[in-house]
mmCIF file of C-alpha atoms in Angstrom:
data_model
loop_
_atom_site.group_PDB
_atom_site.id
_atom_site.type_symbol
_atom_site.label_atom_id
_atom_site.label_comp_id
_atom_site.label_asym_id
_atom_site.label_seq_id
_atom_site.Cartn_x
_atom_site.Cartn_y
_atom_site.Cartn_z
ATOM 1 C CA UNK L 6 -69.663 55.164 -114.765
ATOM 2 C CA UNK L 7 -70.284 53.329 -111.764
ATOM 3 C CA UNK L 8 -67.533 55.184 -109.504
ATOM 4 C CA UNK L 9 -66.422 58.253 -109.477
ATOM 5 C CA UNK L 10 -62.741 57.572 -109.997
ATOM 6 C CA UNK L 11 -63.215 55.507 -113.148
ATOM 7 C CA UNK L 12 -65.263 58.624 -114.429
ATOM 8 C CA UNK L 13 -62.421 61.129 -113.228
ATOM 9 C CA UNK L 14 -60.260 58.642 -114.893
ATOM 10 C CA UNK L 15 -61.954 58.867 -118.166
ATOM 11 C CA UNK L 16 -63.013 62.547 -118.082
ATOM 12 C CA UNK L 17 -59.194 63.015 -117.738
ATOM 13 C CA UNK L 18 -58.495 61.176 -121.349
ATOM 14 C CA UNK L 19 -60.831 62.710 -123.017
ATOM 15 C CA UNK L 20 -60.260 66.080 -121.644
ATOM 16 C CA UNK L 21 -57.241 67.592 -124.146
ATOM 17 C CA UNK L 22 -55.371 70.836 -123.028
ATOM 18 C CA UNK L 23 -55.879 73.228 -125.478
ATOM 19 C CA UNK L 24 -52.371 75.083 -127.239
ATOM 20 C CA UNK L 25 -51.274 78.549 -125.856
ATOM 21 C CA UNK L 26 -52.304 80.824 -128.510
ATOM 22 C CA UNK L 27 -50.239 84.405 -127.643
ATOM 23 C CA UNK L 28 -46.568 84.100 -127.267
ATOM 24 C CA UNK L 29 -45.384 87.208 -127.301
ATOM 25 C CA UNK L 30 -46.733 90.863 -127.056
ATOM 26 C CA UNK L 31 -45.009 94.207 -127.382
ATOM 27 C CA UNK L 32 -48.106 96.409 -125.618
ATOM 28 C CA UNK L 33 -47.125 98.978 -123.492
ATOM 29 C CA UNK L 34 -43.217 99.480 -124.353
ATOM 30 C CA UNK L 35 -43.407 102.196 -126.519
ATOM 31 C CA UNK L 36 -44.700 103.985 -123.986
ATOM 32 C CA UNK L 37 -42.821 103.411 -121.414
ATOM 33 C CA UNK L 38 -39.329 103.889 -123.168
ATOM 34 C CA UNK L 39 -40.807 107.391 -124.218
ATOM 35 C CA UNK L 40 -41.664 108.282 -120.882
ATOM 36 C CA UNK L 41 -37.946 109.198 -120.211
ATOM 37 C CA UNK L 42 -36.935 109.783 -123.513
ATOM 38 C CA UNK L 43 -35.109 108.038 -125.905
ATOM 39 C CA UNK L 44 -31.855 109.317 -125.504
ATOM 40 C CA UNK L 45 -28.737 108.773 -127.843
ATOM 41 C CA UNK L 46 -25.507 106.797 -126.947
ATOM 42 C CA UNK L 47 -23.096 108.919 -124.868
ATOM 43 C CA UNK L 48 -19.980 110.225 -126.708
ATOM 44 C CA UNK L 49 -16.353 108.683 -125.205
ATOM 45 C CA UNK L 50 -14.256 112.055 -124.022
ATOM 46 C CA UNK L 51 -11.511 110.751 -125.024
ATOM 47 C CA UNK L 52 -10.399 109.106 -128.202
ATOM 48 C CA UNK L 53 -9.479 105.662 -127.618
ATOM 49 C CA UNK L 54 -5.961 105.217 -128.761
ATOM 50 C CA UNK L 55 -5.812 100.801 -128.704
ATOM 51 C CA UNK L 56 -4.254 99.978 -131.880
ATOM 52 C CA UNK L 57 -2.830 102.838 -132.603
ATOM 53 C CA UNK L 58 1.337 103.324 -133.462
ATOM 54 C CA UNK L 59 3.536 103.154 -129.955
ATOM 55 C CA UNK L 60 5.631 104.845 -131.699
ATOM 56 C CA UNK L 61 3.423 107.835 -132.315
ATOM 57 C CA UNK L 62 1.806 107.906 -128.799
ATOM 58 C CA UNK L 63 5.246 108.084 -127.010
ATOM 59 C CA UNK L 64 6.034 111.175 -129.120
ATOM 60 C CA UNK L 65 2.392 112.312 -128.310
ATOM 61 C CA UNK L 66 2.791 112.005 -124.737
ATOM 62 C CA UNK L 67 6.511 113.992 -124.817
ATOM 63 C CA UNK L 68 4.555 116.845 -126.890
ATOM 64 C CA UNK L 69 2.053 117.185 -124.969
ATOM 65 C CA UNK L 70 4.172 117.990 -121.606
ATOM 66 C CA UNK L 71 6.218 120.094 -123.892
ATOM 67 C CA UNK L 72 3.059 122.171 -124.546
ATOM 68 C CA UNK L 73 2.623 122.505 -120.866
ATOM 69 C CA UNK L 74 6.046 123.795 -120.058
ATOM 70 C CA UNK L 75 7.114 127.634 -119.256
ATOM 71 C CA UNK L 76 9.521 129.076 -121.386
ATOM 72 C CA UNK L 77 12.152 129.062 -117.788
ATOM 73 C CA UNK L 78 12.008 125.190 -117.885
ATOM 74 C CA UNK L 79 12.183 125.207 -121.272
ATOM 75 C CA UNK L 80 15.092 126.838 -121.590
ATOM 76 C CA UNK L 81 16.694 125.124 -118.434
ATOM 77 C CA UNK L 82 16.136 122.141 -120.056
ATOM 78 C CA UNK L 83 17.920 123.133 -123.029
ATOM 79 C CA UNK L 84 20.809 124.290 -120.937
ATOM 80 C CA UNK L 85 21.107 121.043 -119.660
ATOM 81 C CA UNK L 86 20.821 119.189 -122.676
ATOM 82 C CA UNK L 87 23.984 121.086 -124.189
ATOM 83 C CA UNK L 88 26.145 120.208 -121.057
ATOM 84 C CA UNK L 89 25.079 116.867 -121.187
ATOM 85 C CA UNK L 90 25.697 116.807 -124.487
ATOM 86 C CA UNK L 91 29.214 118.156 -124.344
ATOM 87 C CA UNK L 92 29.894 115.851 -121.405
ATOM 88 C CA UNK L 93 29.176 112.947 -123.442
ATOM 89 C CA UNK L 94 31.661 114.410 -126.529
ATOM 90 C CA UNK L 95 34.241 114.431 -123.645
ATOM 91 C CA UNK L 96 33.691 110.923 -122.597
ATOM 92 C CA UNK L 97 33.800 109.927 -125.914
ATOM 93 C CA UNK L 98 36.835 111.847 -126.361
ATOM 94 C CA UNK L 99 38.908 110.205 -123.184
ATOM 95 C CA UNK L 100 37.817 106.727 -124.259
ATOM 96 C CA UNK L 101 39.652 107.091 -127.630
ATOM 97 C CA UNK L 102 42.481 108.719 -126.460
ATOM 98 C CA UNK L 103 42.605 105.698 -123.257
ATOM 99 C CA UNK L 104 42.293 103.396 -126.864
ATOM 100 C CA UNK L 105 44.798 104.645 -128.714
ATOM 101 C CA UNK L 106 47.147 104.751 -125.595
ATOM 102 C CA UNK L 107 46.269 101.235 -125.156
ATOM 103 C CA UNK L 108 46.811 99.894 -128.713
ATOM 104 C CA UNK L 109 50.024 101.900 -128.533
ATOM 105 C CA UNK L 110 51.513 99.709 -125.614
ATOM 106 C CA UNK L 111 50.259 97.243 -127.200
ATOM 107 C CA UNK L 112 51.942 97.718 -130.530
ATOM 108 C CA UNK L 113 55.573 98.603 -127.913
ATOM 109 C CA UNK L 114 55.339 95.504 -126.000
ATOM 110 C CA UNK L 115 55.057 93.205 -129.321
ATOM 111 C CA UNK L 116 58.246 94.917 -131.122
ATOM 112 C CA UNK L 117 59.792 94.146 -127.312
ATOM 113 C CA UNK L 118 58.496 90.819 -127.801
ATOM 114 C CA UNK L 119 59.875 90.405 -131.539
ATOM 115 C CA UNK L 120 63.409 91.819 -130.528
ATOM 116 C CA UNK L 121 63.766 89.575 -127.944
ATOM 117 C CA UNK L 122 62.808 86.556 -130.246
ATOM 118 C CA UNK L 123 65.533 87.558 -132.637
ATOM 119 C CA UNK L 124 68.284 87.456 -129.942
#
């Protein structure tokens, strides 16, 4: 080896890098996730209610302010309910009588039309 960078050289390619031999190790966790405790998933409050029926939730919602109500605003809200209710009837009422009044002129101005037709 005459000079030193041929022996450097050399040394180099003869040198091999040994293999890492540990690749993982799991010393000292156990401790340290007991050190606090191990504690258990928290419980949701609430119920989660994705997927469930719209149908039932809607009623579930209405119940639940029902529940909530005093027995005055319970009953005022009945109150209202039957005059709404017999407001409605009345409407009802009006539009057939305005119908039949209608399909009576009706039925008066085509005899009027047929009598003239004859002359």
């Amino acid at each position: 080896f005459g000079s030193s960078v041929a022996a450097r050289e050399l040394l180099g390619e003869l040198l091999v890098v040994m293999a890492k031999s540990k690749n993982h190790t799991n010393h000292n966790q156990n401790k340290k996730a007991h050190r606090n405790g191990i504690k258990k998933a928290a419980k949701p409050w609430k119920m989660s209610t994705k997927g469930m029926d719209p149908k039932f939730l809607r009623n579930q919602r209405y119940a639940a302010r029902s529940r909530t109500m005093t027995q005055e605003s319970k009953d005022r809200r009945r109150e209202a309910e039957t005059i709404r209710t017999q407001q409605i009837a009345a409407k009802r009422e009006r539009a057939s009588e305005q119908a039949k009044k209608d399909k009576e002129r009706e039925r008066q101005a085509a005899m009027v039309a047929a009598a003239k037709k004859k002359k």
